[in-house]
Coordinates of C-alpha atoms in Angstrom, one line a residue:
Chain A
M1 CA -0.6 51.5 79.9
D2 CA -2.4 53.9 82.3
V3 CA -1.5 54.5 85.9
Q4 CA -4.3 52.3 87.2
A5 CA -3.3 49.2 85.3
E6 CA 0.4 49.7 86.2
V7 CA -0.3 50.0 89.8
I8 CA -2.4 46.9 89.8
E9 CA 0.3 45.2 88.1
V10 CA 2.8 46.2 90.8
L11 CA 0.3 45.2 93.6
N12 CA -0.4 41.8 91.9
G13 CA 3.4 41.2 91.8
I14 CA 4.0 41.9 95.4
I15 CA 1.0 40.2 96.8
G16 CA 1.1 37.2 94.6
E17 CA -2.6 37.2 93.6
D18 CA -4.9 39.1 91.6
I19 CA -6.3 42.0 93.4
S20 CA -8.3 43.7 90.5
D21 CA -11.7 42.5 92.0
Q22 CA -11.0 43.9 95.4
M23 CA -10.3 47.6 94.7
D24 CA -11.9 48.8 97.8
D25 CA -10.7 46.2 100.3
N26 CA -8.5 47.0 103.1
L27 CA -5.1 45.3 102.2
F28 CA -3.8 45.7 105.7
D29 CA -6.8 44.2 107.5
S30 CA -6.9 41.3 105.0
G31 CA -3.3 40.7 105.8
L32 CA -2.2 41.0 102.2
L33 CA 0.1 43.9 102.9
D34 CA 2.4 44.2 105.8
S35 CA 5.3 46.5 106.6
M36 CA 7.7 44.4 104.3
A37 CA 5.4 44.6 101.4
T38 CA 4.7 48.2 101.9
V39 CA 8.5 49.0 101.5
E40 CA 8.6 46.8 98.3
L41 CA 5.6 48.8 97.1
L42 CA 7.2 52.1 97.8
L43 CA 10.4 51.0 96.0
D44 CA 8.5 49.5 93.0
L45 CA 6.5 52.8 92.6
E46 CA 9.7 54.8 92.9
N47 CA 11.2 52.9 90.1
K48 CA 8.3 52.6 87.9
F49 CA 6.9 56.2 88.1
S50 CA 10.0 58.1 89.3
I51 CA 8.1 59.5 92.3
Q52 CA 9.5 60.1 95.6
A53 CA 7.4 58.4 98.4
P54 CA 9.4 58.5 101.6
V55 CA 8.4 56.1 104.5
S56 CA 7.2 59.0 106.6
E57 CA 4.6 60.1 103.9
F58 CA 3.3 56.6 104.2
N59 CA 0.1 57.1 106.4
R60 CA -1.6 53.6 106.4
D61 CA -5.0 55.1 106.4
E62 CA -4.2 56.8 103.0
W63 CA -2.8 53.8 101.4
D64 CA -4.9 50.9 102.6
T65 CA -6.9 50.0 99.5
P66 CA -5.9 49.5 95.7
N67 CA -8.1 52.5 94.8
K68 CA -6.5 54.8 97.5
I69 CA -3.1 53.7 96.4
I70 CA -3.9 54.6 92.7
A71 CA -5.1 58.0 93.7
K72 CA -2.0 58.5 95.9
V73 CA 0.1 57.6 93.0
K74 CA -1.7 59.9 90.6
S75 CA -1.4 62.8 93.0
L76 CA 2.4 62.2 93.4
I77 CA 2.9 62.1 89.7
G78 CA 0.7 65.2 89.0
Chain B
M1 CA 5.6 72.2 149.0
L2 CA 2.7 70.6 147.0
N3 CA 4.1 67.8 144.7
L4 CA 1.9 65.8 142.3
Q5 CA 3.2 62.8 140.5
P6 CA 1.0 62.0 137.4
Y7 CA -2.0 59.9 138.0
A8 CA -0.5 58.7 141.3
D9 CA -3.3 59.1 143.6
P10 CA -7.0 60.4 143.6
T11 CA -6.2 63.9 144.7
Y12 CA -4.2 64.2 141.5
F13 CA -7.3 63.6 139.4
I14 CA -9.3 66.0 141.3
Y15 CA -6.7 68.9 140.8
L16 CA -6.3 67.9 137.2
L17 CA -9.8 67.8 136.2
L18 CA -10.7 71.1 138.1
A19 CA -7.8 72.9 136.2
L20 CA -9.1 71.6 132.9
V21 CA -12.7 72.8 133.4
P22 CA -12.1 76.2 131.7
L23 CA -10.4 74.6 128.8
A24 CA -13.3 72.0 128.4
I25 CA -15.9 74.7 128.5
G26 CA -14.1 76.5 125.7
L27 CA -13.7 73.3 123.6
Y28 CA -17.4 72.6 124.0
Y29 CA -18.1 76.0 122.5
G30 CA -15.7 75.5 119.7
K31 CA -12.8 77.7 121.2
R32 CA -9.3 76.4 122.1
F33 CA -7.8 78.6 124.9
V34 CA -4.2 77.8 123.9
W35 CA -2.7 80.0 126.5
Y36 CA -4.7 78.6 129.3
E37 CA -3.7 75.1 128.1
V38 CA 0.0 76.1 128.1
I39 CA -0.2 77.6 131.7
V40 CA -2.1 74.7 133.1
S41 CA 0.4 72.2 131.5
L42 CA 3.4 74.2 132.7
L43 CA 1.9 74.3 136.2
F44 CA 1.3 70.5 136.3
I45 CA 4.8 69.8 135.0
F46 CA 6.3 72.2 137.6
L47 CA 4.5 70.3 140.3
I48 CA 6.2 67.0 139.2
F49 CA 9.6 68.5 139.7
D50 CA 9.2 71.0 142.4
S51 CA 10.5 69.3 145.6
G52 CA 13.1 67.0 147.1
R53 CA 14.9 64.6 144.7
Y54 CA 12.7 65.7 141.8
I55 CA 14.3 69.1 141.5
Q56 CA 17.4 67.6 140.1
Q57 CA 15.2 65.9 137.4
G58 CA 13.5 69.3 136.7
I59 CA 16.8 70.9 136.0
A60 CA 17.8 67.9 133.8
L61 CA 14.5 68.4 131.8
I62 CA 15.2 72.0 131.3
I63 CA 18.8 71.2 130.0
Y64 CA 17.4 68.5 127.8
M65 CA 14.7 70.7 126.1
L66 CA 17.3 73.4 125.3
W67 CA 19.5 70.8 123.8
E68 CA 16.8 69.2 121.7
T69 CA 15.0 72.3 120.7
A70 CA 18.3 73.9 119.5
L71 CA 19.0 70.6 117.5
V72 CA 15.7 70.4 115.8
A73 CA 15.6 74.0 115.0
W74 CA 19.0 74.0 113.5
Y75 CA 18.3 70.9 111.6
T76 CA 15.0 72.2 110.1
S77 CA 16.9 75.3 108.8
Y78 CA 19.8 73.2 107.5
R79 CA 17.4 70.8 105.8
K80 CA 15.9 73.8 103.7
R81 CA 19.4 74.4 102.3
A82 CA 20.9 70.9 102.0
N83 CA 20.3 67.2 102.7
N84 CA 23.6 65.5 103.6
S85 CA 23.1 62.1 104.9
W86 CA 25.8 62.4 107.4
V87 CA 24.4 65.6 108.9
F88 CA 21.2 63.7 109.4
Y89 CA 23.0 60.6 111.1
I90 CA 25.0 63.0 113.3
T91 CA 22.0 65.1 114.3
T92 CA 19.9 62.0 115.1
F93 CA 22.8 60.7 117.2
L94 CA 23.2 64.1 119.1
S95 CA 19.5 63.8 119.8
I96 CA 19.8 60.5 121.4
L97 CA 23.0 61.3 123.2
P98 CA 21.3 62.4 126.4
I99 CA 19.4 59.2 127.0
L100 CA 22.4 57.2 125.8
A101 CA 24.4 59.0 128.6
V102 CA 21.8 58.3 131.1
R103 CA 21.6 54.5 130.2
I104 CA 25.3 54.3 130.4
G105 CA 25.3 56.1 133.8
D106 CA 22.5 53.5 135.0
T107 CA 24.7 50.6 134.5
G108 CA 27.1 51.9 137.3
L109 CA 30.1 50.5 135.2
F110 CA 31.7 53.9 135.2
K111 CA 32.1 56.2 138.1
T112 CA 30.1 58.9 136.4
Q113 CA 27.4 61.2 137.4
L114 CA 25.6 60.8 134.0
T115 CA 22.4 59.5 135.6
L116 CA 21.9 63.1 136.8
L117 CA 21.0 64.0 133.2
G118 CA 17.8 61.8 133.5
F119 CA 14.3 62.6 134.4
L120 CA 10.9 61.1 134.3
G121 CA 9.8 60.7 130.7
I122 CA 13.2 61.2 129.0
S123 CA 12.8 58.3 126.7
Y124 CA 9.3 59.3 125.6
L125 CA 10.5 62.8 124.9
T126 CA 13.4 61.3 122.9
F127 CA 11.0 59.3 120.7
R128 CA 9.0 62.4 119.9
T129 CA 12.1 64.4 119.2
V130 CA 13.9 61.7 117.0
G131 CA 10.6 61.1 115.1
T132 CA 10.4 64.8 114.3
I133 CA 14.0 64.8 113.0
I134 CA 13.4 61.8 110.8
E135 CA 10.2 63.4 109.2
T136 CA 12.1 66.6 108.7
R137 CA 14.8 64.8 106.9
D138 CA 12.1 63.0 104.7
G139 CA 10.7 66.5 103.9
S140 CA 7.5 65.7 105.6
I141 CA 7.9 68.4 108.1
K142 CA 9.1 71.6 106.5
E143 CA 8.8 74.4 109.0
F144 CA 10.0 74.6 112.6
S145 CA 7.5 76.2 115.1
L146 CA 8.9 76.7 118.6
P147 CA 5.6 76.7 120.4
L148 CA 4.2 73.8 118.5
F149 CA 7.4 71.8 119.0
L150 CA 7.4 72.5 122.8
R151 CA 3.6 71.8 123.2
F152 CA 4.2 68.6 121.2
V153 CA 7.2 67.2 123.1
L154 CA 6.0 68.5 126.6
F155 CA 2.4 67.5 126.1
M156 CA 1.4 67.4 129.8
P157 CA -1.0 64.2 129.9
T158 CA 1.7 62.0 128.2
L159 CA 4.8 63.5 129.4
S160 CA 6.0 60.6 131.8
S161 CA 5.2 57.5 129.8
G162 CA 3.5 58.2 126.5
P163 CA 1.6 57.3 124.5
I164 CA 4.0 58.5 121.9
D165 CA 2.2 60.7 119.3
R166 CA 3.6 62.0 116.1
Y167 CA 4.4 65.7 115.4
R168 CA 2.1 66.1 112.4
H169 CA -0.8 64.1 114.0
F170 CA -0.6 66.2 117.2
N171 CA -0.5 69.5 115.2
Q172 CA -3.9 68.6 113.4
D173 CA -5.5 69.2 117.0
A174 CA -3.1 71.8 118.3
T175 CA -4.6 74.9 117.1
V176 CA -8.3 74.2 116.4
A177 CA -11.1 72.9 118.6
P178 CA -12.8 69.5 117.5
S179 CA -16.4 69.8 116.4
R180 CA -18.9 69.6 119.1
D181 CA -20.1 66.2 118.2
K182 CA -16.4 64.9 118.2
Y183 CA -15.8 66.6 121.6
I184 CA -18.8 65.1 123.2
E185 CA -17.6 61.7 121.9
F186 CA -14.2 62.5 123.5
L187 CA -15.7 63.3 126.8
G188 CA -17.8 60.2 126.9
K189 CA -14.8 58.0 126.2
A190 CA -12.8 59.9 128.8
V191 CA -15.2 59.0 131.6
W192 CA -15.2 55.4 130.5
Y193 CA -11.4 55.3 130.3
F194 CA -10.9 57.0 133.6
F195 CA -13.0 54.5 135.4
L196 CA -11.4 51.6 133.5
G197 CA -8.0 53.0 134.4
F198 CA -9.0 53.1 138.0
L199 CA -10.0 49.4 137.8
Y200 CA -6.8 48.5 136.1
K201 CA -4.2 50.5 138.0
F202 CA -5.6 50.9 141.5
I203 CA -7.3 47.5 141.8
L204 CA -5.9 45.0 139.4
A205 CA -2.4 46.1 139.1
Y206 CA -2.2 46.5 142.9
G207 CA -3.3 43.0 143.4
F208 CA -0.9 41.5 140.9
E209 CA 1.9 43.5 142.3
H210 CA 1.4 41.7 145.7
L211 CA 1.3 38.4 143.9
Y212 CA 4.4 39.3 142.0
S213 CA 6.2 40.0 145.3
Y214 CA 4.8 36.9 147.0
T215 CA 5.9 34.6 144.1
Q216 CA 9.3 36.2 144.1
N217 CA 9.8 35.3 147.8
M218 CA 8.7 31.9 147.3
A219 CA 11.0 31.3 144.3
M220 CA 13.9 32.8 146.1
A221 CA 13.7 29.9 148.6
D222 CA 14.7 27.6 145.8
A223 CA 17.3 29.9 144.2
S224 CA 20.2 27.6 145.2
Q225 CA 18.8 24.8 142.9
G226 CA 18.8 27.2 139.9
W227 CA 15.1 26.4 139.2
S228 CA 11.8 26.9 140.9
W229 CA 8.2 26.2 139.8
W230 CA 7.4 29.5 141.4
L231 CA 9.1 31.1 138.5
I232 CA 6.0 30.5 136.3
G233 CA 4.1 32.4 138.9
V234 CA 6.6 35.2 138.8
G235 CA 6.3 35.5 135.0
Y236 CA 2.6 35.5 135.0
S237 CA 2.0 37.7 138.0
Y238 CA 4.5 40.3 136.6
G239 CA 3.1 40.1 133.2
F240 CA -0.3 40.9 134.5
Y241 CA 0.9 43.5 136.8
L242 CA 2.9 45.3 134.0
F243 CA -0.2 45.2 131.7
F244 CA -2.7 46.6 134.2
D245 CA -0.4 49.1 135.5
F246 CA 0.8 50.5 132.2
A247 CA -2.4 50.1 130.3
G248 CA -4.2 51.8 133.3
Y249 CA -1.7 54.7 133.1
S250 CA -2.2 54.9 129.3
L251 CA -6.0 55.1 129.7
F252 CA -5.5 58.1 132.1
A253 CA -3.2 59.7 129.7
V254 CA -5.5 59.2 126.6
A255 CA -8.6 60.3 128.6
T256 CA -6.9 63.5 130.0
G257 CA -5.7 64.2 126.3
Y258 CA -9.4 63.8 125.2
V259 CA -10.6 66.3 127.8
M260 CA -7.8 68.7 126.4
G261 CA -9.4 68.0 122.8
F262 CA -6.5 65.9 121.6
D263 CA -7.0 62.6 119.8
V264 CA -4.2 60.8 121.7
P265 CA -3.4 57.4 120.2
M266 CA -4.3 54.3 122.2
N267 CA -1.6 52.1 123.6
F268 CA -3.2 48.8 124.2
K269 CA -5.8 46.6 122.3
Q270 CA -6.5 43.4 124.3
P271 CA -2.9 42.0 123.9
F272 CA -3.7 38.7 125.6
R273 CA -6.1 37.8 122.9
S274 CA -3.2 37.9 120.2
K275 CA -3.0 35.0 117.9
N276 CA 0.7 35.2 117.1
L277 CA 3.6 37.3 118.0
K278 CA 3.2 39.7 115.2
D279 CA -0.4 40.2 116.3
F280 CA 0.9 40.8 120.0
W281 CA 3.0 43.7 118.8
N282 CA 0.0 45.3 117.0
R283 CA -1.8 45.2 120.4
W284 CA 0.9 45.8 123.1
H285 CA 2.5 49.1 123.8
I286 CA 1.3 50.1 120.3
T287 CA 2.7 53.6 120.0
L288 CA 6.1 52.3 120.9
S289 CA 5.9 49.3 118.5
F290 CA 4.5 51.4 115.7
W291 CA 7.2 54.0 116.2
F292 CA 9.8 51.2 115.9
R293 CA 8.1 49.8 112.8
D294 CA 7.9 53.2 111.0
F295 CA 11.1 54.8 112.1
V296 CA 13.4 51.6 112.4
F297 CA 12.1 48.5 110.7
M298 CA 10.6 50.0 107.6
R299 CA 13.6 52.4 107.0
L300 CA 16.1 49.6 107.5
V301 CA 14.3 47.3 105.1
F302 CA 14.0 50.3 102.6
T303 CA 17.7 50.9 102.8
M304 CA 18.7 47.3 102.6
M305 CA 16.4 46.6 99.6
K306 CA 17.4 49.7 97.8
N307 CA 21.2 48.8 98.1
K308 CA 20.4 45.0 97.5
V309 CA 22.2 44.1 100.7
F310 CA 20.7 40.7 100.7
K311 CA 19.4 38.8 97.7
S312 CA 16.6 37.2 99.6
R313 CA 13.6 39.2 100.7
I314 CA 13.2 36.8 103.6
T315 CA 16.7 37.4 104.9
T316 CA 16.2 41.1 104.7
S317 CA 13.1 41.0 106.8
N318 CA 14.7 38.6 109.3
V319 CA 17.7 40.7 109.8
A320 CA 15.5 43.8 110.2
Y321 CA 13.3 42.1 112.9
I322 CA 16.3 41.1 114.9
V323 CA 17.9 44.6 114.7
N324 CA 14.7 46.3 115.3
M325 CA 13.9 44.3 118.5
L326 CA 17.4 44.4 119.7
I327 CA 17.4 48.2 119.6
M328 CA 14.1 48.1 121.4
G329 CA 15.8 45.9 124.1
F330 CA 18.7 48.2 124.3
W331 CA 16.4 51.2 124.8
H332 CA 14.9 49.7 127.9
G333 CA 18.3 49.6 129.4
L334 CA 21.8 48.2 129.2
T335 CA 21.3 45.1 131.1
W336 CA 21.5 41.4 130.0
Y337 CA 17.9 40.8 130.6
Y338 CA 16.6 43.7 128.5
I339 CA 18.9 42.7 125.6
V340 CA 18.0 39.1 125.8
Y341 CA 14.2 40.1 125.8
G342 CA 14.8 42.1 122.7
L343 CA 16.7 39.2 121.0
F344 CA 14.0 36.8 122.1
H345 CA 11.4 38.9 120.3
G346 CA 13.4 39.4 117.4
V347 CA 13.9 35.6 116.9
G348 CA 10.3 35.1 117.9
L349 CA 9.0 37.4 115.0
V350 CA 11.5 35.5 112.5
V351 CA 10.0 32.2 113.6
N352 CA 6.5 33.5 113.4
D353 CA 7.0 34.7 109.9
A354 CA 8.5 31.4 108.8
W355 CA 5.3 29.7 110.2
L356 CA 3.0 32.2 108.4
R357 CA 4.7 31.4 105.2
Y358 CA 4.6 27.6 105.9
K359 CA 0.8 28.1 106.6
K360 CA 0.2 29.8 103.3
K361 CA 1.8 27.2 101.2
H362 CA 0.4 24.0 103.0
K363 CA -2.9 23.0 104.0
V364 CA -2.9 23.6 107.8
P365 CA -6.2 22.9 109.7
H366 CA -7.8 26.1 110.9
N367 CA -10.8 26.2 113.3
K368 CA -11.9 27.6 116.6
L369 CA -9.8 25.1 118.4
T370 CA -6.5 25.9 116.7
E371 CA -7.3 29.5 117.2
Y372 CA -7.6 29.1 120.9
F373 CA -4.4 27.0 120.9
A374 CA -2.7 29.8 119.0
I375 CA -3.9 32.3 121.6
F376 CA -2.7 30.1 124.6
L377 CA 0.6 29.5 123.0
T378 CA 1.2 33.3 122.2
L379 CA 0.3 34.1 125.8
N380 CA 2.8 31.6 127.1
V381 CA 5.5 32.9 124.8
V382 CA 4.8 36.5 125.9
M383 CA 4.7 35.7 129.6
F384 CA 8.1 33.9 129.3
S385 CA 9.6 36.9 127.6
L386 CA 8.1 39.1 130.5
L387 CA 9.9 36.7 133.0
I388 CA 13.1 37.7 131.3
F389 CA 12.2 41.3 131.1
C390 CA 11.2 41.7 134.7
G391 CA 14.8 41.1 135.8
F392 CA 14.0 38.7 138.5
L393 CA 16.1 35.9 137.0
D394 CA 19.2 38.2 137.4
K395 CA 18.5 38.2 141.2
F396 CA 17.5 34.4 141.1
W397 CA 20.7 33.2 139.4
F398 CA 23.4 35.6 140.2
H399 CA 22.7 37.6 143.3
H400 CA 21.0 35.2 145.6

């Protein structure tokens, strides 16, 4: 499975609905992500990809859509 | 000797803006005169603390800065070699030690002179310092720069009461000039914010302060009965006074920052239009609540989830809400009403979250009318919490 599909799977699990048709929607504005869900996301990504994403690297502007999250994960892996 | 308290009266604005003209001209032409900025900033900070009872505070500020600078410089160099959790906890504790001492001194419980360590703005400087230490621990800040650290912590427009910026965000602006378009936009906003700030602070806050004092006197007449309808007036007049005073001040601070070419974060976003308590904390004293969100709430949740302290995700977030808001209460001061205020908001957020979960599961009617009701309800919950916060109840019940 590629990174994109895996990140979507993680996001779907946390949010509880399928987000693959809203890849450029702001998840914080729509209320789908909040601080709590964000921490779950960081922990899940840490487990799944063995990447270190500390809370202080988490700048909401850079992590607010599924596409941006995927890009971030890719950059942290690479 | 000339003494200038920040944004206190019209002459302050005249001196301030005149002093900033050369800096503004430089920024307009794409040059940032860092030395000029530093000298003007130091001059205005000096003028806060240069006479009477303020001199003691000025000395406290210097001692505080020596202490915190040494701490952050040492921790950054330590962090390059190692990353022991206890070293981090102890460093963080040492950096909040000065404000802790001042707060304990303020209670008057012990015959100490600890209050002498305090000065105007100490808590805001502490937020900036502690935030820097935590981000250094995370590896987000790698190098210690003495000039940048001092300019960040002592940033003149926001010295006394925020808004609380972050080290890395501040540094994006610190050495470069904004583009001309951006700077013109800053200046345009600054003019608007200054005038809005005048309206807020010198007219509306002034009026509500009088109302606050009037309702207090009326309520005190009923103090022997333990209840007065005037208390509602006390809560509302204080709430509006606090908002217009603090939001007015914040507008001045942001506007001054803009003139100096810094993108200072906003502190208020129409808080009385909040639809629920969570929404309120995204709109009220934003830089403080986001500081707590990022440096307390999220980290606490992260640690608790990682170590699987609680099975349930809901319990985790509820515990984190209450701890987070309690710490915020304690930060305001060690009195029963600040702590109750913090606890009230912690419990409020727990209830709010439970309601949001219920709403998601069940079909709850949603229309304009329910929205207005939500805003009305939130406003009253907030005003009640501010009645606790203002401390009048302490006088009303226990010291009449």
